[in-house]
Coordinates of C-alpha atoms and ligand atoms in Angstrom, one line a residue:
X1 CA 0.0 0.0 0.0
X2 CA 1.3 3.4 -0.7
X3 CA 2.6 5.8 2.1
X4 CA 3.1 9.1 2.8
X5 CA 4.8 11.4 5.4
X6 CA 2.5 14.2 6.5
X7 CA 3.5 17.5 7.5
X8 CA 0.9 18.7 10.2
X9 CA 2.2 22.2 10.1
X10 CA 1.4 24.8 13.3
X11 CA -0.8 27.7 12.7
X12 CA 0.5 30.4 14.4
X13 CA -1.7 31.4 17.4
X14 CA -3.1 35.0 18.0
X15 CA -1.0 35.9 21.3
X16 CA 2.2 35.2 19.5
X17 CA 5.1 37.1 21.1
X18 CA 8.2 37.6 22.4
X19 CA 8.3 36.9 26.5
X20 CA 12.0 35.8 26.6
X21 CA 10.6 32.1 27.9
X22 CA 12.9 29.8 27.2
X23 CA 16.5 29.5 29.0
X24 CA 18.8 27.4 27.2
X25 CA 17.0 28.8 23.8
X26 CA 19.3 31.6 22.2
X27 CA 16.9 33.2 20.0
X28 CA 13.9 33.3 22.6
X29 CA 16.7 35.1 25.3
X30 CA 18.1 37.9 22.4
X31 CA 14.5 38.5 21.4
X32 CA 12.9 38.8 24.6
X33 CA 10.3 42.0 25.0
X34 CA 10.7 42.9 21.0
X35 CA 7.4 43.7 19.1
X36 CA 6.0 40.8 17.8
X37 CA 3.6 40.6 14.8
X38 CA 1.2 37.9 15.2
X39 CA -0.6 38.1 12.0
X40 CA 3.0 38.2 9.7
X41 CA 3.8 35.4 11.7
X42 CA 0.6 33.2 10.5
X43 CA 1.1 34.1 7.3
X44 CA 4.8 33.0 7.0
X45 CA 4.0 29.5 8.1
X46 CA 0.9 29.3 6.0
X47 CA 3.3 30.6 3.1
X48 CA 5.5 27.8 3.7
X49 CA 2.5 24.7 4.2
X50 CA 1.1 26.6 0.2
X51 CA 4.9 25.9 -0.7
X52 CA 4.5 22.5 0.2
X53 CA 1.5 22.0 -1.1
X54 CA 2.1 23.4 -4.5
X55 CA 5.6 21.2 -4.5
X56 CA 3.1 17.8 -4.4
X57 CA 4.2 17.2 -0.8
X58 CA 1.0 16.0 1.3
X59 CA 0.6 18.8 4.2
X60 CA -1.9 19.1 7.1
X61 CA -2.7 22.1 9.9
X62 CA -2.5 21.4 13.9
X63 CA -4.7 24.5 15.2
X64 CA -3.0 26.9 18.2
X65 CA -4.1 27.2 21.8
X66 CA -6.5 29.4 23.9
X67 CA -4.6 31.8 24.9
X68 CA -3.9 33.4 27.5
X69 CA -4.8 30.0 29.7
X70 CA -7.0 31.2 32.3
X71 CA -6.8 28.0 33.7
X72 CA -3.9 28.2 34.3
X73 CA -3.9 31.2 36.3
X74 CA -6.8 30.3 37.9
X75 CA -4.3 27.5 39.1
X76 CA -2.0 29.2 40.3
X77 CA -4.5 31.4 42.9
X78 CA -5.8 34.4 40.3
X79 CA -10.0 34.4 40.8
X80 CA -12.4 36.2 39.6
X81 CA -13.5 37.2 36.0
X82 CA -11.4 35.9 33.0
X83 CA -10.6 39.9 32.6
X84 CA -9.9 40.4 36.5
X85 CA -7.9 37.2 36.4
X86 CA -5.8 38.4 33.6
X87 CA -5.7 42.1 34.7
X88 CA -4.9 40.8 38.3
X89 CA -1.5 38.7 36.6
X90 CA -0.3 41.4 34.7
X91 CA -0.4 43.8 38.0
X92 CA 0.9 41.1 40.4
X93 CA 3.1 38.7 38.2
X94 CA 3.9 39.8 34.6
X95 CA 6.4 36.3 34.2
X96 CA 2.9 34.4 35.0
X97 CA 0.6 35.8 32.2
X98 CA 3.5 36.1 29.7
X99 CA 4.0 32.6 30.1
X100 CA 0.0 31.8 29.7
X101 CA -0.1 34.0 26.7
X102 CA 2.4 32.2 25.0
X103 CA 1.8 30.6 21.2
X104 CA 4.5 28.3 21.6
X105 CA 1.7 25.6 20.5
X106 CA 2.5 26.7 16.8
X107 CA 6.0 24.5 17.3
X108 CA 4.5 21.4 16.5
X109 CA 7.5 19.1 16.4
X110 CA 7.2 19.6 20.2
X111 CA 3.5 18.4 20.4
X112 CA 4.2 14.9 20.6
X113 CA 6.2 11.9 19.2
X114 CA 4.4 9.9 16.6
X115 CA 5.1 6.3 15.6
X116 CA 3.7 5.1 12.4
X117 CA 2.0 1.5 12.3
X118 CA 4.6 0.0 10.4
X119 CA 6.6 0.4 13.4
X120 CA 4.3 -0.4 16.1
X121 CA 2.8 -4.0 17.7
X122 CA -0.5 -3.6 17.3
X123 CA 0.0 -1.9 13.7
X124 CA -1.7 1.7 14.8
X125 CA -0.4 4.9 14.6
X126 CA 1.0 5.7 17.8
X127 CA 0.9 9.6 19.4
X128 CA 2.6 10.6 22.9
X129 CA 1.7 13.6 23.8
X130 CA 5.1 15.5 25.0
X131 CA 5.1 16.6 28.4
X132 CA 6.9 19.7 28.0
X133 CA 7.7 19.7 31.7
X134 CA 10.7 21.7 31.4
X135 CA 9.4 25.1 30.6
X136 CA 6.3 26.0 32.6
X137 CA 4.9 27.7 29.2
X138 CA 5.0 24.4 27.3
X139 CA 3.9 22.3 30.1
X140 CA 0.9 23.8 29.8
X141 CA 0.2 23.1 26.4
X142 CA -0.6 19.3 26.3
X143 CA -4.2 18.8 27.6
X144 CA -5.4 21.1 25.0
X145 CA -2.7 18.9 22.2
X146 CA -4.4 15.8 22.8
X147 CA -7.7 16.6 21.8
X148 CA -6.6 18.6 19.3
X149 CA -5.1 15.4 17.9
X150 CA -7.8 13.3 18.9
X151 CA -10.0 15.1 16.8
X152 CA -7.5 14.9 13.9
X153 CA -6.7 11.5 14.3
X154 CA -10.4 10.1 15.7
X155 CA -10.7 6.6 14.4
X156 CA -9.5 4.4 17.0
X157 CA -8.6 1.2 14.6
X158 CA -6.2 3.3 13.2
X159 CA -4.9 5.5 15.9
X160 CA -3.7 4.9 19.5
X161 CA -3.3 8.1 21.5
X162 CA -1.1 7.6 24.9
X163 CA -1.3 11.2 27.6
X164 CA 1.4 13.0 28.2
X165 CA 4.3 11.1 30.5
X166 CA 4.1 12.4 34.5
X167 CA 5.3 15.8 34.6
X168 CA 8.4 15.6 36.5
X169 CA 11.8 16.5 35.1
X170 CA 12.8 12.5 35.4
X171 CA 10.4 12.1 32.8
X172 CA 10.8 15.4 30.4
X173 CA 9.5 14.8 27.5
X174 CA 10.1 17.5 24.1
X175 CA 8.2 14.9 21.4
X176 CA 9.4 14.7 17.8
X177 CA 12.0 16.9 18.1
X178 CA 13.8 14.7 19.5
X179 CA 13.3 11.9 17.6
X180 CA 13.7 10.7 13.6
X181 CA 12.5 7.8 12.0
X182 CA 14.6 5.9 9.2
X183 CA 12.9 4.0 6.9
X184 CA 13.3 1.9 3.3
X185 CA 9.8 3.5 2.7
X186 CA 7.6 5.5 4.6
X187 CA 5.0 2.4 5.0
X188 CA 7.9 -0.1 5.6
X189 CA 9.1 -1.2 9.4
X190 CA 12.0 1.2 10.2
X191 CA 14.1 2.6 12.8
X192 CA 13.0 4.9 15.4
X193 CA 16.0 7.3 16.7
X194 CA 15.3 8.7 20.5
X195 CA 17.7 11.3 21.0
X196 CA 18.1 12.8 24.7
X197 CA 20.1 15.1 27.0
X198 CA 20.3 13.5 30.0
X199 CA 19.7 10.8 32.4
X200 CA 17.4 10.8 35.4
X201 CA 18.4 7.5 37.1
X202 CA 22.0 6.7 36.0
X203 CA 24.7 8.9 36.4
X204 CA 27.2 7.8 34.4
X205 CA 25.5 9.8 31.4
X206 CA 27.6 13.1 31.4
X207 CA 25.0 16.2 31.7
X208 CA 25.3 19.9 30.5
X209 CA 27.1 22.3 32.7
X210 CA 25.3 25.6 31.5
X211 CA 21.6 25.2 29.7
X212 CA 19.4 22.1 30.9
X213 CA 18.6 19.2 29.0
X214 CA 14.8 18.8 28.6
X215 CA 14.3 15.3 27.1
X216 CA 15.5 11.9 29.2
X217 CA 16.4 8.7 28.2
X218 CA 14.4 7.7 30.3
X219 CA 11.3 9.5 28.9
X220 CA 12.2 8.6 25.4
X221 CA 12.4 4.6 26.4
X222 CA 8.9 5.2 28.1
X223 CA 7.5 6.2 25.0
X224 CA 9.3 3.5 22.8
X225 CA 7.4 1.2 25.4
X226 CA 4.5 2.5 25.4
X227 CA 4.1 2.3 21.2
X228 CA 5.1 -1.3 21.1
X229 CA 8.5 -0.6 19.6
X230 CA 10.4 -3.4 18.9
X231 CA 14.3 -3.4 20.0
X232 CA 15.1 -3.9 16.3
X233 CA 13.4 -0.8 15.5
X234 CA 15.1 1.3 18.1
X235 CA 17.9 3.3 18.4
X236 CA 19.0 5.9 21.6
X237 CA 21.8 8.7 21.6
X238 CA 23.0 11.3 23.6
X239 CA 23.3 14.3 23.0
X240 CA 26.5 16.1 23.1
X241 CA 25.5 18.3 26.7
X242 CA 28.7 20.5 24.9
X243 CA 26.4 21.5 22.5
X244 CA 23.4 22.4 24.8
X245 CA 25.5 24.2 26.2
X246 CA 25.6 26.1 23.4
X247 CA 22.1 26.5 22.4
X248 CA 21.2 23.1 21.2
X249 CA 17.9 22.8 23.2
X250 CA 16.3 19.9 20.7
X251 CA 18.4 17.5 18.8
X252 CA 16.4 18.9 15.5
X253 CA 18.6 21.9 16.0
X254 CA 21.8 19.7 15.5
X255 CA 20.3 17.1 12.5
X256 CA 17.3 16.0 11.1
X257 CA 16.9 12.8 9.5
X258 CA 14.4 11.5 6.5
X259 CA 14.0 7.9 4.5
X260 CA 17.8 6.6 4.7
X261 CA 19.9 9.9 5.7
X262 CA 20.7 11.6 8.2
X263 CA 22.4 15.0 7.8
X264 CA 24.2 16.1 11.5
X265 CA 26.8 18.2 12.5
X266 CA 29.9 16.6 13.5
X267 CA 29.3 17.6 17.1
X268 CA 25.8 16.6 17.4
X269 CA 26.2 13.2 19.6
X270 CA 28.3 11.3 22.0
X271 CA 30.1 8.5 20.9
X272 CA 29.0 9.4 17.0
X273 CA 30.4 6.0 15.5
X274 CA 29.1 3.5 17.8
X275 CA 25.5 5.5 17.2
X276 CA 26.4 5.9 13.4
X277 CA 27.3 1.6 13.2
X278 CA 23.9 1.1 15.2
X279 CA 21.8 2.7 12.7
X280 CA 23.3 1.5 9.8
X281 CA 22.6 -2.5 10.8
X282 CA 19.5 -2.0 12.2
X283 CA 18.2 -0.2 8.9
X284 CA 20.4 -2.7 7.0
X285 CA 17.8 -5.8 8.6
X286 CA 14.7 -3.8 7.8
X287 CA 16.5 -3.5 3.9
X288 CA 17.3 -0.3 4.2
X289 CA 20.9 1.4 3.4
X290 CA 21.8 4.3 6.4
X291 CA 23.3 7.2 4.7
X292 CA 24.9 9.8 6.6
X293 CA 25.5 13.3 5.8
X294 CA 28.3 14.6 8.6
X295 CA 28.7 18.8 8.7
X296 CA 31.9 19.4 9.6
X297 CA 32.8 21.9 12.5
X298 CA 35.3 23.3 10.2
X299 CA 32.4 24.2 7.8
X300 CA 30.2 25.2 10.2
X301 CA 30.9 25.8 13.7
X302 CA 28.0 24.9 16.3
X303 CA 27.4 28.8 16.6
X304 CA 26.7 29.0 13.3
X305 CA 24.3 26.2 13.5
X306 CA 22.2 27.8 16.1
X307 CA 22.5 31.2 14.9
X308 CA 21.7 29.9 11.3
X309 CA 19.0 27.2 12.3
X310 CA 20.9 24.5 9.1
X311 CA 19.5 21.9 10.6
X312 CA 16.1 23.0 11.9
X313 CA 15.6 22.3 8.0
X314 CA 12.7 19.8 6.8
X315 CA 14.4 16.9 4.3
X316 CA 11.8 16.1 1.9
X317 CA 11.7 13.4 -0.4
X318 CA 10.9 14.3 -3.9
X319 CA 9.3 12.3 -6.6
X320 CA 12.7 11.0 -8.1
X321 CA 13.9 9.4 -4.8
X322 CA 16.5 12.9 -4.3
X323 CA 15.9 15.1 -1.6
X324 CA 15.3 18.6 -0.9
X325 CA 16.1 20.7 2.3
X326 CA 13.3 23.6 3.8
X327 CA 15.7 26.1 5.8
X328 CA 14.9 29.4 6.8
X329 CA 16.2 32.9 5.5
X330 CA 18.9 32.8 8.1
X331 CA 21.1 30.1 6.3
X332 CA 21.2 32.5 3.4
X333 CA 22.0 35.4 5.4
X334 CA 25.2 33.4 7.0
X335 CA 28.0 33.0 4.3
X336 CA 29.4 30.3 5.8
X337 CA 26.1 28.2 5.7
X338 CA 24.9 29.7 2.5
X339 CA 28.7 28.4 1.1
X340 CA 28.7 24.9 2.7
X341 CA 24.9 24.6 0.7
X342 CA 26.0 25.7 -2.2
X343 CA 28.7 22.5 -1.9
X344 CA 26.2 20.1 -0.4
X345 CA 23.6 20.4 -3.4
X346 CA 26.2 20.4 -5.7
X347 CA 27.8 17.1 -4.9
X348 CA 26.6 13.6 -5.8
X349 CA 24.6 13.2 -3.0
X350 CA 21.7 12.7 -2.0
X351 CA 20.5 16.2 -0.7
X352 CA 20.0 17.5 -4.3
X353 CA 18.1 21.4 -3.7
X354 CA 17.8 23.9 -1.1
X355 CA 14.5 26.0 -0.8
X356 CA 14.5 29.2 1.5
X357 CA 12.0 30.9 4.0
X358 CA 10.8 33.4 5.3
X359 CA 9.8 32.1 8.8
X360 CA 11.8 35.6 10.8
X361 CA 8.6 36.0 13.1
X362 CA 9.0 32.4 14.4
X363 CA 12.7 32.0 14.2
X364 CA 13.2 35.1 16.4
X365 CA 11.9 32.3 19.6
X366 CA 14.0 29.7 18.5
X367 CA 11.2 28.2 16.0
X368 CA 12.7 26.9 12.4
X369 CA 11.0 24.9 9.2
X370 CA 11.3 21.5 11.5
X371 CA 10.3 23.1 14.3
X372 CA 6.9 24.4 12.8
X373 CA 6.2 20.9 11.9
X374 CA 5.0 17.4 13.1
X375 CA 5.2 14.6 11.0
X376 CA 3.5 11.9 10.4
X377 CA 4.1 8.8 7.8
X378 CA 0.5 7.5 7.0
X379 CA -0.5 4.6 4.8
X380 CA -3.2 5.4 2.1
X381 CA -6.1 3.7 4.1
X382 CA -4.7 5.6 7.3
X383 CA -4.5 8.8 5.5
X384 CA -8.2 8.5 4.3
X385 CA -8.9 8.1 8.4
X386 CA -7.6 11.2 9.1
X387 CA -10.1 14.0 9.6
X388 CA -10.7 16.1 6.3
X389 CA -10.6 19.2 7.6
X390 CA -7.4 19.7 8.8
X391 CA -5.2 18.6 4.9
X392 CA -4.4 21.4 3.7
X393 CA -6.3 22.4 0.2
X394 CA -6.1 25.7 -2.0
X395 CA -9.5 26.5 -0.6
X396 CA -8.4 26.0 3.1
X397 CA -5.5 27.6 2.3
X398 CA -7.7 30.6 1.2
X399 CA -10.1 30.6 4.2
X400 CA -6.9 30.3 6.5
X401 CA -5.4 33.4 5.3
X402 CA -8.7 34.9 5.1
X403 CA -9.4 34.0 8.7
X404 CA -6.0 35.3 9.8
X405 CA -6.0 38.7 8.2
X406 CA -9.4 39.1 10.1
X407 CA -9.2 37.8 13.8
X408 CA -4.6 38.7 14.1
X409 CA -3.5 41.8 15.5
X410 CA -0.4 43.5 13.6
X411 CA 1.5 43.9 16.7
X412 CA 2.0 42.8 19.8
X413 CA 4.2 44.1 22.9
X414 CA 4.2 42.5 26.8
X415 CA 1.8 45.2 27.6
X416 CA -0.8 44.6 25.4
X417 CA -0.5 41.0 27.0
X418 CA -2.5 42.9 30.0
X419 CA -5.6 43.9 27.7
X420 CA -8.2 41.2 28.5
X421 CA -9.6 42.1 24.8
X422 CA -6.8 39.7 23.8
X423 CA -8.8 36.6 25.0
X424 CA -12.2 37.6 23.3
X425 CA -10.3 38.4 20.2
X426 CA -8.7 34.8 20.7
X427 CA -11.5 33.0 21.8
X428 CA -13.7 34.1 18.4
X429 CA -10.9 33.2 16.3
X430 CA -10.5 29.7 17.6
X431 CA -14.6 28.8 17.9
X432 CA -14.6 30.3 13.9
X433 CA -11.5 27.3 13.5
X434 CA -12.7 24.7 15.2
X435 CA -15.5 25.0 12.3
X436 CA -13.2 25.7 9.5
X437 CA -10.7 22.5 10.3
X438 CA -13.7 20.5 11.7
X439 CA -12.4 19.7 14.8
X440 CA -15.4 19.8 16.9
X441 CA -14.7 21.0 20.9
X442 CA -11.3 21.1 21.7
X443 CA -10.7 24.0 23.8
X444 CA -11.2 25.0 27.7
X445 CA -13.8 28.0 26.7
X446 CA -15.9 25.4 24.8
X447 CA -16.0 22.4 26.9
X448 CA -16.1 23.7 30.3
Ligands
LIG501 O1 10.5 25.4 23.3 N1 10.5 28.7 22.0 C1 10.4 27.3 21.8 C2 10.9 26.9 20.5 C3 10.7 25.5 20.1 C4 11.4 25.0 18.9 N2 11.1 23.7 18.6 C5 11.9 22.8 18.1 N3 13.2 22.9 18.1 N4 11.4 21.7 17.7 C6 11.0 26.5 22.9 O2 12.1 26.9 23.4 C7 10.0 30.8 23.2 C8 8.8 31.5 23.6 C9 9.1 32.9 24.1 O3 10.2 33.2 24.6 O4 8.2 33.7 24.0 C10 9.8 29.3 23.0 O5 9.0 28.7 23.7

């Protein structure tokens, strides 16, 4: 049966801006407090998922967050009115709403890990939500991410959705950033690759001096478990906590992997070879041949990594069997990068074309082509189980942009975080999407 991988690409939510959230993430520190433009920001990612569309590649939407999360600061002891909860944060504890108003939903490569059935024991499609647990602003965002995907991904013979791992750091868990599948072909048994950053329980795994590590091996073998992953199909590696400690809070902003190759910087793991020689024969069993594209540090250096966001790039198959990388502006802008790209496609291998975007509202918290995306390798009868309403089409595409130009501000700063406006405004926009993408009730202001 044919196969496809899916990009279920983030829509950018309405509160997106710049709260200087996430230590450890160089982007979201530099940026912190800048004017943001949520409505530019929507409509560079839903520039890039018409790209994708246009280029043949299958793509889907994963709809943003109520935001700010009353809830949450109902949690934390603010009462009263949604406004005089929210004017009550922004008078008594700034941090606290910023951090409830964030859009960091519109990452979707931190929504969850996803194991396709090929993969799995019971031959489902297999979704963890990610915990998040390391950032208070992202722990927040999983309740709302499972029904958002259990409303994409309904039909139960075909999709087996697991909650989010106990939210304690033992167990932190950042989803498909963190993880890359290797495959013959997307519908074929492949090998599943669980990067982390740390150990909770054994402490002869070396941790990062400076930034923290957000994703566990012991999370990451949790989830394997909990999909029915077979040993065959598995494959773990640290991190490098040298490069963390540099900015490298996901392992998608050190490689990214597709079909048979991955492409990494030279500094990306511990013991490279030994991970490197485990790949290669377990993809070798399942038929496959493991092809790996190394970035040399004398090419580029890890600062130019982070700063450049290489290899927050998507690596799409094309038609022909070559490949094509998705990176954002900022690898043009670096001459270093843009140079070592201009080598890459021109070699004989298997990255064959580079495609750039515009995705500065994003990038500016740390948020790249990968990072905008989750994906998902369906089979053609899986595919057709997916709900309708969320694959992108020329006329969603149109009613997206539509929708966006209508409900986004054009700027946003911290203090207009404080006007309680910002959650009506939010709220319409979201009850108008659950209709468009047919999701059905998904969020806290229409289900409690
Ligand atoms: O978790 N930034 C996100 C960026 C996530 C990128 N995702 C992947 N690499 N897959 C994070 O650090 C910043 C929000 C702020 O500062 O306003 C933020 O949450």
């Amino acid at each position: 049966m044919k196969a496809y991988e899916v990009n279920f690409d983030g829509l950018v939510g309405p509160t997106h801006n710049y709260g200087g959230l996430s230590y450890g993430n160089v982007a979201s520190q530099s940026n912190s407090q800048a004017v943001s433009s949520p409505k530019e920001a929507a409509l560079q990612g839903l520039a890039k998922m018409k790209a994708l569309m246009e280029m043949g590649f299958k793509q889907g939407v994963l709809a943003p967050q109520e935001r700010p999360d009353v809830v949450a600061l109902r949690s934390l002891g603010f009462s009263g009115s949604d406004a005089e909860v929210i004017q009550k944060a922004a008078k008594e504890a700034m941090p606290l709403l910023a951090a409830c108003s964030s859009a960091s939903s519109m990452w979707t490569a931190n929504a969850c890990t996803v194991s396709p059935s090929a993969d799995t024991a019971d031959g489902r499609v297999h979704f963890t939500a990610a915990n998040l647990n390391c950032k208070f602003h992202r722990s927040i965002e999983h309740p709302t991410t499972s029904r958002v995907l259990g409303a994409m991904f309904a039909d139960p013979r075909h999709f087996a959705h697991h909650a989010a791992l106990p939210a304690v750091s033992q167990f932190g868990d950042e989803g498909a950033a963190n993880h890359t599948r290797f495959c013959k072909s997307y519908g074929e048994a492949g090998v599943e690759f669980f990067v982390f950053g740390r150990s909770a329980f054994d402490s002869r795994f070396p941790a990062p001096q400076r930034y923290p590590a957000r994703q566990t091996l012991e999370a990451c073998q949790a989830v394997a478990r909990l999909h029915g992953l077979d040993d065959e199909g598995v494959v773990y590696a640290q991190q490098n906590p040298a490069v963390i400690d540099q900015g490298v809070f996901h392992n998608d902003v050190i490689s990214v992997g597709n079909g048979e190759v991955l492409f990494h910087h030279e500094d990306a793991f511990l013991e490279t070879d030994r991970v490197l020689a485990e790949l290669h024969d377990k993809l070798g069993r399942r038929g496959g041949r493991f092809q790996a594209v190394c970035v040399p540090r004398e090419a580029v250096g890890v600062e130019d990594a982070v700063q450049s966001y290489l290899f927050n790039s998507q690596l799409l198959t094309r038609a022909d069997g070559s490949m094509l990388l998705i990176v954002p502006e900022e690898c043009r802008l670096n001459e270093r990068v843009w140079r070592y790209l201009q080598r890459l496609t021109a070699e004989d291998g298997p990255i064959r074309e580079v495609k750039v975007f515009d995705l500065k509202q994003s990038m500016q918290n740390g948020g790249g082509p990968a990072c905008l995306r989750l994906r998902v390798a369906l089979k053609e009868n899986e595919l057709n189980a997916v709900n309708p309403g969320v694959i992108l089409t020329p006329a969603l595409y149109g009613t997206l942009t539509t929708w966006v130009e209508k409900h986004y501000r054009d700027r946003l700063s911290e203090a207009d975080l404080a006007d309680p406006q910002l959650l009506v405004e939010c709220r319409t926009a979201l009850d108008e999407l659950t209709q468009i993408l047919k999701l059905g009730s998904v969020y806290p202001f229409q289900i409690d």
